[in-house]
CSV table of C-alpha atoms in Angstrom, one decimal:
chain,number,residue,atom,x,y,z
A,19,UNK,CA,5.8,6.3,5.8
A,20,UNK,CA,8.0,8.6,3.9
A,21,UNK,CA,5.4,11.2,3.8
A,22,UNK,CA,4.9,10.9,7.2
A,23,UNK,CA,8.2,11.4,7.9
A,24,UNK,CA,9.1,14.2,5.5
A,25,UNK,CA,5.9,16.1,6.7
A,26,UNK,CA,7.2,15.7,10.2
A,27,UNK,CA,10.5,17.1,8.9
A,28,UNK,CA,9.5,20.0,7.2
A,29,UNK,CA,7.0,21.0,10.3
A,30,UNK,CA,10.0,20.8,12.6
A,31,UNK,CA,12.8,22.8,10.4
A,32,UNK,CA,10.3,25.7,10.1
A,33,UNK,CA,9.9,25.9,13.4
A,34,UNK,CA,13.6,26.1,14.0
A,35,UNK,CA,13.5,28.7,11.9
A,36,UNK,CA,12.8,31.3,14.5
A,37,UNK,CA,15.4,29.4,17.0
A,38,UNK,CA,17.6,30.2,14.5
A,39,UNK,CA,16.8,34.1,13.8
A,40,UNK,CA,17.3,33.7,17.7
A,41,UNK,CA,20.2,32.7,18.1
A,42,UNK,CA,21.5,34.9,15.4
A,43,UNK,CA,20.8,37.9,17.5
A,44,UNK,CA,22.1,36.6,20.1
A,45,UNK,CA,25.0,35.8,18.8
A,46,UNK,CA,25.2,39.5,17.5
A,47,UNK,CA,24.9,40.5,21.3
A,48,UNK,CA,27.9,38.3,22.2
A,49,UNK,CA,30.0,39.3,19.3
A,50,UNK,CA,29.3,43.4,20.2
A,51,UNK,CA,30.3,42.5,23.8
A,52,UNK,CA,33.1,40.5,23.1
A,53,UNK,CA,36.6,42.3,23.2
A,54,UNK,CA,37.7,40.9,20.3
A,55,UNK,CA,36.2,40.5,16.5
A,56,UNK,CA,33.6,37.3,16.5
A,57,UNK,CA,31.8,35.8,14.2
A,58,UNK,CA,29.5,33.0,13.9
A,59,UNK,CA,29.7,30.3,11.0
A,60,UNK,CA,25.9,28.4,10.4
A,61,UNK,CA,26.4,25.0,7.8
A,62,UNK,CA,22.3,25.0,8.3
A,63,UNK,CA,21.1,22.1,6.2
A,64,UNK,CA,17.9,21.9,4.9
A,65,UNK,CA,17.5,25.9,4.8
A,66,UNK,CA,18.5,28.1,1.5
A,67,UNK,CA,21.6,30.4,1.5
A,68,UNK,CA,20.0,33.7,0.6
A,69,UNK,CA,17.4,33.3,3.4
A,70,UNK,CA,20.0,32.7,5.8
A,71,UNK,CA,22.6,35.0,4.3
A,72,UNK,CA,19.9,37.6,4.9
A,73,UNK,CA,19.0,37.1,8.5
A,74,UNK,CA,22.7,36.8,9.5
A,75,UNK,CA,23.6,39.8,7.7
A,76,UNK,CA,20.5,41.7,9.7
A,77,UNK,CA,22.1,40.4,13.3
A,78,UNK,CA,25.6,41.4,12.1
A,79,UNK,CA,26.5,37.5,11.7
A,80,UNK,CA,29.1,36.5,8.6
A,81,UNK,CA,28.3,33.4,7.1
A,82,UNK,CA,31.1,31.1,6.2
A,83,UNK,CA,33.9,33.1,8.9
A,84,UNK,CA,35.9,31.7,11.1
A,85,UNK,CA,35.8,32.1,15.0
A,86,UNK,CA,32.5,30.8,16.6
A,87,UNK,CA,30.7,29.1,15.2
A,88,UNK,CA,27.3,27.0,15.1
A,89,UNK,CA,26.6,23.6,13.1
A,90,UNK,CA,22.8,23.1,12.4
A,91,UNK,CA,22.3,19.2,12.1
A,92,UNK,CA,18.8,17.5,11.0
A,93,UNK,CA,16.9,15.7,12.0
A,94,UNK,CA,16.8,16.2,15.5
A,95,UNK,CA,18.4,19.9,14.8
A,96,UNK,CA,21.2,19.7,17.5
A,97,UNK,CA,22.9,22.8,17.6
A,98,UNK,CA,26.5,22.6,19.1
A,99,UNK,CA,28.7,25.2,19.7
A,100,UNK,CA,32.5,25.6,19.7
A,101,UNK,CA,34.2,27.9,20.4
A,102,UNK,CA,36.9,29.2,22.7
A,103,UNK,CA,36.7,32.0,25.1
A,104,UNK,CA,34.6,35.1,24.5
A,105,UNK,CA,31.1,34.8,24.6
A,106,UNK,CA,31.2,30.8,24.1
A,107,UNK,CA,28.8,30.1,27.1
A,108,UNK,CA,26.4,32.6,25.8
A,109,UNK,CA,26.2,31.0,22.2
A,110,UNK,CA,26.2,27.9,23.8
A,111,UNK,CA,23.0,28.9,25.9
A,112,UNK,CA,21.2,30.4,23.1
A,113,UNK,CA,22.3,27.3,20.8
A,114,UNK,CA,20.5,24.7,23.9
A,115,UNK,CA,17.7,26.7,24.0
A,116,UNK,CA,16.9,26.4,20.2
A,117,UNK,CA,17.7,23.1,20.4
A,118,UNK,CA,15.2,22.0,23.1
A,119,UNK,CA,12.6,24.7,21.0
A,120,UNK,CA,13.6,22.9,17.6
A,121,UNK,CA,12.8,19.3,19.4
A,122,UNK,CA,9.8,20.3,21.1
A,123,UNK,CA,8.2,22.1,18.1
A,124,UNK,CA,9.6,18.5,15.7
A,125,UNK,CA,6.8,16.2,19.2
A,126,UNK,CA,4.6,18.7,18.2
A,127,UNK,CA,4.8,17.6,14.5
A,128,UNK,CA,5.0,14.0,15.5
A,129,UNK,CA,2.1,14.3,17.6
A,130,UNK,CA,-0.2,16.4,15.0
A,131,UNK,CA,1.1,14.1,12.1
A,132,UNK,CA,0.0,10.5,14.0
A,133,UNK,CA,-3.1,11.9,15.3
A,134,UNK,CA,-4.3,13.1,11.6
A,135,UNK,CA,-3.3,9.3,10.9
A,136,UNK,CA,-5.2,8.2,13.0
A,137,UNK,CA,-8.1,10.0,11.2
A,138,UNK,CA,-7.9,7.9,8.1
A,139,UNK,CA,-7.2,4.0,10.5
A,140,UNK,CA,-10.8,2.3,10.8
A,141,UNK,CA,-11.4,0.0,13.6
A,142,UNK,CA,-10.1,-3.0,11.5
A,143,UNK,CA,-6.7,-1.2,10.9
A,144,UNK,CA,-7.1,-0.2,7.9
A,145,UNK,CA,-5.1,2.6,6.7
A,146,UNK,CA,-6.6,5.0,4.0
A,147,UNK,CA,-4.2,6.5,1.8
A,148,UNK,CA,-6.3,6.7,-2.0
A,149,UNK,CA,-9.0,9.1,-2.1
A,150,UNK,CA,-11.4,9.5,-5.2
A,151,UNK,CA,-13.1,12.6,-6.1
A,152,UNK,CA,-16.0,12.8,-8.1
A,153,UNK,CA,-15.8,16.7,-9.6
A,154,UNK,CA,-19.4,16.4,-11.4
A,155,UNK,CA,-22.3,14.1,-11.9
A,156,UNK,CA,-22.7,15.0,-15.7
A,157,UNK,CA,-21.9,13.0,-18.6
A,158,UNK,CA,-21.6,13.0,-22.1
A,159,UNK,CA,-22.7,9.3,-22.2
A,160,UNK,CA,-25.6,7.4,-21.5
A,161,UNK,CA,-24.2,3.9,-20.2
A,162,UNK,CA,-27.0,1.6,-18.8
A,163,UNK,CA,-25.1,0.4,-15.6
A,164,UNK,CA,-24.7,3.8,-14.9
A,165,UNK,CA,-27.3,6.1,-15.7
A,166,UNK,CA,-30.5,4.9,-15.2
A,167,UNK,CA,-32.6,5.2,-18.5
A,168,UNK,CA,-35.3,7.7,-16.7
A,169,UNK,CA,-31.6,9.7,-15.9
A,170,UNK,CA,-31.3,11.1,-12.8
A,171,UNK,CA,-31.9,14.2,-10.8
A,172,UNK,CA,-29.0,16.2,-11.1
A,173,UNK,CA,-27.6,18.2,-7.9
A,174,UNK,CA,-27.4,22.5,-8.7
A,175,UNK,CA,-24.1,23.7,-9.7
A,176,UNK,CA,-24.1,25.9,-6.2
A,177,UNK,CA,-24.4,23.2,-4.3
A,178,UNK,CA,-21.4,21.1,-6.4
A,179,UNK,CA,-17.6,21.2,-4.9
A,180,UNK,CA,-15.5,24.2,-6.5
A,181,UNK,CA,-12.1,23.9,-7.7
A,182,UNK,CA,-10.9,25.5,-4.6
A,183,UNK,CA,-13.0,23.2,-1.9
A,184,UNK,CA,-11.8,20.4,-3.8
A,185,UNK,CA,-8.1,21.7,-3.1
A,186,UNK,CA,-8.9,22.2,0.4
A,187,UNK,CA,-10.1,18.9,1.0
A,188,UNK,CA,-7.4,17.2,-0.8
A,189,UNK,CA,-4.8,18.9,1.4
A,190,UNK,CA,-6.6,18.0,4.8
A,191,UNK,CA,-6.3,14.4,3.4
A,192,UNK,CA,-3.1,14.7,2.5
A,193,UNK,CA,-2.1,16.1,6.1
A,194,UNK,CA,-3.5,12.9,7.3
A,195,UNK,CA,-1.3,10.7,5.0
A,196,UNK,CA,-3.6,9.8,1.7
A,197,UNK,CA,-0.9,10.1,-1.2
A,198,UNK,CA,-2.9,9.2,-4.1
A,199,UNK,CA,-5.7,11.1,-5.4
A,200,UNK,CA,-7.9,9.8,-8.6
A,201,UNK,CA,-10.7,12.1,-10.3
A,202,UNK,CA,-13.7,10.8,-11.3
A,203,UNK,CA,-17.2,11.6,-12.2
A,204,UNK,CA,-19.4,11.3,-14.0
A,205,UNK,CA,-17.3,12.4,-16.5
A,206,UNK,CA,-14.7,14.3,-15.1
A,207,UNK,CA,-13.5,15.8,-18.8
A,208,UNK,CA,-17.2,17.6,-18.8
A,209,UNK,CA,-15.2,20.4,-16.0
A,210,UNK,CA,-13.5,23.1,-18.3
A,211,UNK,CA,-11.2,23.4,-14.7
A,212,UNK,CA,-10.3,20.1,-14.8
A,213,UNK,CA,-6.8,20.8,-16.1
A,214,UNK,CA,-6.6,23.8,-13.4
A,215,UNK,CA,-7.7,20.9,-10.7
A,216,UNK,CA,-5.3,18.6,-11.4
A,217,UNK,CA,-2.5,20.9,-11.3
A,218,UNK,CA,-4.0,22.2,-8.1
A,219,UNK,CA,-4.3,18.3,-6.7
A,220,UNK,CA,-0.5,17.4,-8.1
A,221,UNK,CA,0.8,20.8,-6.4
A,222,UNK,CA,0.0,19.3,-2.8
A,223,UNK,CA,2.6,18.3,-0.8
A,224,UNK,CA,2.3,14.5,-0.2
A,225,UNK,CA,0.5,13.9,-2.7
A,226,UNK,CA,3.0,11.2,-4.9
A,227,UNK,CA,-0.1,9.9,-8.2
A,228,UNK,CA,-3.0,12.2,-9.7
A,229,UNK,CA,-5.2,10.0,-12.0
A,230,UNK,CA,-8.2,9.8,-13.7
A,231,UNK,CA,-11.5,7.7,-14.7
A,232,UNK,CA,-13.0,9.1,-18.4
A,233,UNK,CA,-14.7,7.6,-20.9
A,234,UNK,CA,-12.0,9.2,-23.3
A,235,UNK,CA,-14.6,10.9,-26.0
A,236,UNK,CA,-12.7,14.4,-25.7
A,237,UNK,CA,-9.8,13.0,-23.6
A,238,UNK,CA,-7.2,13.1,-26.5
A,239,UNK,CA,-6.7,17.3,-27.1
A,240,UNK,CA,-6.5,17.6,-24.1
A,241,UNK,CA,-3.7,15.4,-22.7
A,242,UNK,CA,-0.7,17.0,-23.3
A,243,UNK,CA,-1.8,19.9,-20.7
A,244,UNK,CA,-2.9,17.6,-18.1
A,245,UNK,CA,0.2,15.8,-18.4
A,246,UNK,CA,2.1,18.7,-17.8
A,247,UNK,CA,-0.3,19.9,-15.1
A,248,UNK,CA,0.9,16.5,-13.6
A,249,UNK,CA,-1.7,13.5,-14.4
A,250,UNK,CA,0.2,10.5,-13.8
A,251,UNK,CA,-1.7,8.0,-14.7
A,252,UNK,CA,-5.1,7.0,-16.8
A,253,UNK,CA,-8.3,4.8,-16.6
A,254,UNK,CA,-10.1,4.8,-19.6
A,255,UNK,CA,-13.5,3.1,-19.6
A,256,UNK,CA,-14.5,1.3,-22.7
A,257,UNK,CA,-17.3,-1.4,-22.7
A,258,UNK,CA,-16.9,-2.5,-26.5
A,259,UNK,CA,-14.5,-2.0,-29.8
A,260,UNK,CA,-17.6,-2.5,-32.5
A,261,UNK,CA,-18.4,1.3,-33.3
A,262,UNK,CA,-22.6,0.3,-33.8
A,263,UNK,CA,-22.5,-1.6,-30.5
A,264,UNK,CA,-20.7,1.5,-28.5
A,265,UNK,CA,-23.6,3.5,-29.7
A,266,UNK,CA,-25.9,0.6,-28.7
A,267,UNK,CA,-24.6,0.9,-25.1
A,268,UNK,CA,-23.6,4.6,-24.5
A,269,UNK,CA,-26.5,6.0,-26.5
A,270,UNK,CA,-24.1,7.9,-28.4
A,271,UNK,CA,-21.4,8.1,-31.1
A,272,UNK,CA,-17.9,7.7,-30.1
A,273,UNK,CA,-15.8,4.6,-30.4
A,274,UNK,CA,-13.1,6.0,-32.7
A,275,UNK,CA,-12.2,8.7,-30.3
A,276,UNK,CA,-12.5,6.5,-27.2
A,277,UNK,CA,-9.4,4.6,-29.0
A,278,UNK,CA,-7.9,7.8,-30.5
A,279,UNK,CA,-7.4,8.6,-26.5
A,280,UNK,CA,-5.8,5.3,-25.8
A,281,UNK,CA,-3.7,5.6,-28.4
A,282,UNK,CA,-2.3,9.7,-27.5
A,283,UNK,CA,-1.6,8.5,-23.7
A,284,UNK,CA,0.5,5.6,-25.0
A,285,UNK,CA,2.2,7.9,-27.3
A,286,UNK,CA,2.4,10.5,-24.1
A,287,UNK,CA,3.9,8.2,-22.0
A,288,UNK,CA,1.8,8.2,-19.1
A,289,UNK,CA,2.8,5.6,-15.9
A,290,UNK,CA,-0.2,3.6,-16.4
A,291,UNK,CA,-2.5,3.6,-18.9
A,292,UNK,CA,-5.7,0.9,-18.2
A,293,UNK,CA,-8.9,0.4,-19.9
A,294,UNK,CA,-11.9,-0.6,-17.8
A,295,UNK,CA,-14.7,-3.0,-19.2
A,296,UNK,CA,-17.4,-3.7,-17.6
A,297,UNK,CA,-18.5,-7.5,-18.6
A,298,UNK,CA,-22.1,-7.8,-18.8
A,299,UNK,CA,-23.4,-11.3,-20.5
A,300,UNK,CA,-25.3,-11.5,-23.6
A,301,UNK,CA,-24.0,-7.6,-24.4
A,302,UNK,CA,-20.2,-7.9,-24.7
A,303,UNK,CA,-19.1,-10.7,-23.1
A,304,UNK,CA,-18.3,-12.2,-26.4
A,305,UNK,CA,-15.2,-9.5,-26.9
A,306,UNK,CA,-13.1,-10.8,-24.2
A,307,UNK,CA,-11.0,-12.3,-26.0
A,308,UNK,CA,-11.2,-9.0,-28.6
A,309,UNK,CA,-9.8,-6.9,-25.6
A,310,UNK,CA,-7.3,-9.1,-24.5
A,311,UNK,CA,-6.0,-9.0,-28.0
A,312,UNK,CA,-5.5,-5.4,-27.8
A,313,UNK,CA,-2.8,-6.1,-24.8
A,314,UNK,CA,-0.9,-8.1,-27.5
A,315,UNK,CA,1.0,-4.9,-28.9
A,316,UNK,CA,-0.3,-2.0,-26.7
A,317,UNK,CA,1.2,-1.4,-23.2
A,318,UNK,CA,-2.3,-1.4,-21.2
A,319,UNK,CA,-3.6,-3.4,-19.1
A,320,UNK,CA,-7.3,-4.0,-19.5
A,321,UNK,CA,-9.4,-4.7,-16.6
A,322,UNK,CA,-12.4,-6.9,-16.6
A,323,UNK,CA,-14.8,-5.7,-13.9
A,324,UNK,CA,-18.1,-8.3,-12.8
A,325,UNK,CA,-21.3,-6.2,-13.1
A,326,UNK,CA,-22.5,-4.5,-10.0
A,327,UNK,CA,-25.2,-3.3,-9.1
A,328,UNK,CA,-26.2,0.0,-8.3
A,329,UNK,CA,-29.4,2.5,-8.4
A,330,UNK,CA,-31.4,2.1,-11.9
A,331,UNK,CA,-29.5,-0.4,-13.4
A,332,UNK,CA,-31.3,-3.3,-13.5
A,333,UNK,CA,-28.9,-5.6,-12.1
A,334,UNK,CA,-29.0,-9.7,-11.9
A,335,UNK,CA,-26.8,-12.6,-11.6
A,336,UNK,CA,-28.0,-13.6,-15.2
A,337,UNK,CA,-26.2,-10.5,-16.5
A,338,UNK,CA,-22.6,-10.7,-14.2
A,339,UNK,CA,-20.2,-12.6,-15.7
A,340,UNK,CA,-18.4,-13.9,-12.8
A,341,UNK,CA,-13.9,-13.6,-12.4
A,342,UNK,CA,-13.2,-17.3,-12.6
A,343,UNK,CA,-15.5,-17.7,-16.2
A,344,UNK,CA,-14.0,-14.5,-17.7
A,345,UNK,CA,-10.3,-16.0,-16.3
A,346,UNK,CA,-11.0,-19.7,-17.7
A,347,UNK,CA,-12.6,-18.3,-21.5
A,348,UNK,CA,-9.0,-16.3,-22.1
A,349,UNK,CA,-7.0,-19.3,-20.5
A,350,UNK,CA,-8.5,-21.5,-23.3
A,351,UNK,CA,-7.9,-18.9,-25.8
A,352,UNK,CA,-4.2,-17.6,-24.7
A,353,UNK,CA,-2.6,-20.4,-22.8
A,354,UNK,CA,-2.0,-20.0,-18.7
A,355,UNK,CA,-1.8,-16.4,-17.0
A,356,UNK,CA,0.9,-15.3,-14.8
A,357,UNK,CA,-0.7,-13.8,-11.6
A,358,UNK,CA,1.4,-11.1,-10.7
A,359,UNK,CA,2.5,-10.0,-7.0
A,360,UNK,CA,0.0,-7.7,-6.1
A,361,UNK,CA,-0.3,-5.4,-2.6
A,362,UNK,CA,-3.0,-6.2,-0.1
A,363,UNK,CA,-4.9,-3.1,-0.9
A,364,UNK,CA,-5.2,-4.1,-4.4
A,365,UNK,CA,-8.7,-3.9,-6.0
A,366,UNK,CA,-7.6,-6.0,-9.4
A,367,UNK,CA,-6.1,-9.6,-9.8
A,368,UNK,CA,-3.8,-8.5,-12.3
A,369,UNK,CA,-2.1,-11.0,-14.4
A,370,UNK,CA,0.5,-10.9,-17.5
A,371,UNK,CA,0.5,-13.0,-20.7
A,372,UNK,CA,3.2,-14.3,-22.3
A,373,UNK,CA,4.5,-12.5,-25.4
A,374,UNK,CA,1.9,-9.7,-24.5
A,375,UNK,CA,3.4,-6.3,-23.9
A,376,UNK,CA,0.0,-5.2,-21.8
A,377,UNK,CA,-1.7,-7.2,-19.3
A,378,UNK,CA,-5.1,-8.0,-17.4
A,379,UNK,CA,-7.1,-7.9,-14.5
A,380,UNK,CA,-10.3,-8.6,-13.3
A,381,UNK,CA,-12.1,-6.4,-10.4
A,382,UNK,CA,-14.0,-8.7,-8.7
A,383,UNK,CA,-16.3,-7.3,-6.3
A,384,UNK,CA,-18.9,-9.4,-6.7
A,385,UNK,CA,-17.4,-12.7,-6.3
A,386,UNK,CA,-14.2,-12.4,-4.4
A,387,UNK,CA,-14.4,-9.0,-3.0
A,388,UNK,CA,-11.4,-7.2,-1.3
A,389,UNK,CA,-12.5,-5.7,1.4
A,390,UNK,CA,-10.0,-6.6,4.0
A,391,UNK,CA,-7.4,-4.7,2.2
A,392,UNK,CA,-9.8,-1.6,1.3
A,393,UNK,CA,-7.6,1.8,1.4
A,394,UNK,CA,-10.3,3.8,-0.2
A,395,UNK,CA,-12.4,6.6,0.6
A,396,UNK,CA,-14.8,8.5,-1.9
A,397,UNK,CA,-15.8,12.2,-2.3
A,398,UNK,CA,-18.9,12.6,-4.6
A,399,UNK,CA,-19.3,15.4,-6.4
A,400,UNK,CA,-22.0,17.3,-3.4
A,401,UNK,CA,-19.3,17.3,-1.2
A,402,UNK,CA,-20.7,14.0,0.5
A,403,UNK,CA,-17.9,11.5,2.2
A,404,UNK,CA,-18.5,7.7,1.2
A,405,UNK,CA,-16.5,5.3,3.5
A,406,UNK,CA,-17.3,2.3,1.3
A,407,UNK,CA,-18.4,2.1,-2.6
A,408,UNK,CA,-21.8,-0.3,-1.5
A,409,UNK,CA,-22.4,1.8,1.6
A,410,UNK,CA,-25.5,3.9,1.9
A,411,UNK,CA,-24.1,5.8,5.0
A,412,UNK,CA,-22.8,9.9,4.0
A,413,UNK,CA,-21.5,12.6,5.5
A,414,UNK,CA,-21.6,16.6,3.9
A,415,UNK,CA,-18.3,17.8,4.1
A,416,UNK,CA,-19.3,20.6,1.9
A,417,UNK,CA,-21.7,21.6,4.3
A,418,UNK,CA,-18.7,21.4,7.2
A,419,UNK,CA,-16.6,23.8,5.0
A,420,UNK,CA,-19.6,26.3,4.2
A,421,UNK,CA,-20.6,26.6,7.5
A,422,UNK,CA,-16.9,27.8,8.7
A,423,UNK,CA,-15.3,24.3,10.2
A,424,UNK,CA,-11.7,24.2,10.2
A,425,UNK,CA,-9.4,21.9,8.7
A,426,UNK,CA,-9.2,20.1,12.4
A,427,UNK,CA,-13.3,20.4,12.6
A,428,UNK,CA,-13.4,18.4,9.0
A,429,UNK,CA,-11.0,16.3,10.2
A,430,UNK,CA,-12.7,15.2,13.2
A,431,UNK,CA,-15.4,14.4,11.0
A,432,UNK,CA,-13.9,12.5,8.4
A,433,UNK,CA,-11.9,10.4,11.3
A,434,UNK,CA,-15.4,9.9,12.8
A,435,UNK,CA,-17.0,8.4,9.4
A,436,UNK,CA,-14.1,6.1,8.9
A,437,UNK,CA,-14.3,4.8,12.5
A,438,UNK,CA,-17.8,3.4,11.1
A,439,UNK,CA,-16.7,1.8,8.4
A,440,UNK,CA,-17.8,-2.0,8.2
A,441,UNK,CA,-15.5,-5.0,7.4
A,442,UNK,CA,-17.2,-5.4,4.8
A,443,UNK,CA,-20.0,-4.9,2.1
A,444,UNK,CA,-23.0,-7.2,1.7
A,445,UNK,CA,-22.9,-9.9,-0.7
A,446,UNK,CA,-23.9,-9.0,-4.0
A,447,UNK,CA,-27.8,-10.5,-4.0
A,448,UNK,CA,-28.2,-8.4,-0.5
A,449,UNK,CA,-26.2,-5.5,-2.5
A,450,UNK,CA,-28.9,-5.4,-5.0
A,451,UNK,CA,-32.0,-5.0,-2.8
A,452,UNK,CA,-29.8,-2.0,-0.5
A,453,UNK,CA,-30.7,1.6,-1.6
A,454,UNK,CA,-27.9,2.8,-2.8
A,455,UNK,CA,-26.8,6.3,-5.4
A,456,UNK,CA,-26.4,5.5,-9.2
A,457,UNK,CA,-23.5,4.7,-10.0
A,458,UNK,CA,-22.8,8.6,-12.2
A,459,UNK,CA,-24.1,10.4,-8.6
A,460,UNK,CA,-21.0,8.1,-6.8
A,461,UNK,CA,-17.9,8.4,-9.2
A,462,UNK,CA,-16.4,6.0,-10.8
């Protein structure tokens, strides 16, 4: 991977960097013993000019002279020499001992970099490059798939990730090659930080996409910053477009602002902008064809999810509307859909429609789950490390990080979890008798 790679790159260059101050000094020791006026010339790629221009001018060494001179070449960093009489062997030994320093420290690199691979490869071969973070398990809505109607007990803000442990963690999975991180919550917008995260999260190195899940009730303001802070892309969740039947659902007001937000990130020109739906029959099920509607002029792409069950939500097959109905009620209405060519780690079937300038999907976990291409790991909002959405199996790596473990430590953990990942999750009628969180205490 490209990551890999440039990780691997960037590990071995900075170690050459004190091969280079090396040989720079002793190239100074050469030119003050040589009987005649020497210089050496570096064309160092990959390092900046001032930093160089300084070290060489500290080891009486001109950039850009003639004479001797030394040509730094990545990747490997081969150093060779030319030169013809005085002092030549000299630079020529210092230049081969950088080199075999500059090559050793780049199998170091290689070596760390596949091993924190390895971490995040379960024993199926699946690689895990998308993590999720939940930031808090608050909301401002009340949806009944969700939150349980009794609510639920809320973990103390003490014992929640900070903005900084969040960072941390995100840049020990990034050294061991996850690329795209998504923030969820509850309702992630409820964190004042949140803009400060996601700078935090896009600032890592490796890290390529920094998205979203929100319910989009305060979303819109608020945009603008988090674009700049360098949110790529947005899901929006949005179960109905009748304003009586939101409140219905959510147990609050809303609606209009939900679609105010759609509307600002299409204006903002985010990468993606999708709006989830959660299908349950006999509540909304009648507004597919409502939402699909909405792909007709907007540039989203709405995504039907089957009902799943989870803690409090009084789950049952007579509620899920299943992928093929949902697929077979908008064929009627809209004529054939296009399937589109979609990566084996793929959670949606994603599909376009002629004349449409959005498109669909449908998540279906319940029916035709996607388990063997799963390349997704979730953080809740304690700090705990879920392998798999329906598993009931944790791990604390808040509790690793408070207690002192390393990056390596946290590592060997994480690696140690994903090793016990299944193949895959229970069918969905042994799903709903397994104790599992709510789905606000998991993340969305």
């Amino acid at each position: 991977r490209k990551v890999c790679a440039g990780e691997t790159m960037t590990r071995a260059m900075r170690a050459s960097a004190s091969a280079a101050r090396a040989l720079a000094s002793a190239a100074a020791s050469v030119s003050s013993s040589s009987s005649t006026s020497s210089s050496v010339w570096c064309g160092r790629v990959g390092f900046d000019a001032p930093w160089f221009a300084s070290m060489a001018s500290s080891a009486r060494v001109r950039t850009g002279a003639g004479g001797k001179f030394v040509r730094w070449v990545r990747p490997a960093l081969r150093a060779v020499a030319c030169d013809d009489d005085d002092g030549g062997d000299g630079v020529r030994h210092v230049l081969d001992s950088a080199h075999a320093a500059a090559a050793a420290a780049a199998a170091a690199a290689l070596r760390a970099t596949e091993r924190r691979r390895a971490a995040l490869t379960d024993t199926f071969g699946r690689a895990h490059n998308y993590l999720r973070v939940s930031l808090t398990e608050r909301c401002n809505l009340r949806c009944g798939y969700c939150m349980p109607e009794e609510g639920v007990e809320l973990t103390p803000d003490g014992k929640l990730l900070t903005a900084d442990e969040v960072e941390r963690l995100v840049r020990v999975f990034a050294g061991a090659g996850v690329d795209k991180v998504r923030l969820t919550g509850g309702e992630p917008t409820v964190r004042r930080d949140l803009e400060d995260i996601v700078k935090r999260v896009a600032a890592v190195p490796g890290i390529v996409d920094v998205s979203i899940t929100t319910n989009g009730v305060t979303l819109a303001k608020r945009l603008e910053t988090l674009k700049a802070n360098g949110l790529t892309r947005l899901n929006i969740s949005l179960d109905t477009l009748v304003p009586a039947k939101f409140e219905f659902m959510t147990r609050r007001k809303g609606q209009e602002r939900v679609m105010a937000s759609i509307d600002k990130a299409i204006e903002l020109g985010f990468a993606s902008v999708k709006v989830n739906c959660v299908v349950m029959r006999g509540q909304n099920d009648d507004e597919l064809l409502d939402f699909v509607a909405l792909t007709k002029e907007k540039p989203i792409n709405v995504r039907f999810i089957e009902y799943m069950p989870f803690d409090g939500n009084k789950w049952s097959t007579k509620k899920m509307v299943s992928y093929v109905e949902m697929k077979s009620r908008i064929e009627d209405a809209f004529g054939a859909l296009m399937r589109k060519d979609d990566s084996p780690e793929e959670v949606a079937k994603n599909f376009t429609i002629d004349g449409h300038a959005g498109s669909v999907s449908f998540v279906t976990s319940m029916t035709k789950s996607f388990c063997s291409g799963c390349n997704r790991l979730r953080i809740m909002a304690d700090g705990n490390l879920k392998v798999c959405l329906f598993g009931n199996s944790e791990v604390s790596l808040r509790d690793a990080m408070r207690r002192g473990d390393t990056n390596d430590d946290l590592l060997d953990v994480i690696g140690a979890a994903v090793n016990r990942k299944k193949a895959a999750h229970a069918g969905m009628h042994e799903l709903a008798q397994l104790d599992n969180r709510a789905m606000i205490k998991i993340g969305g």
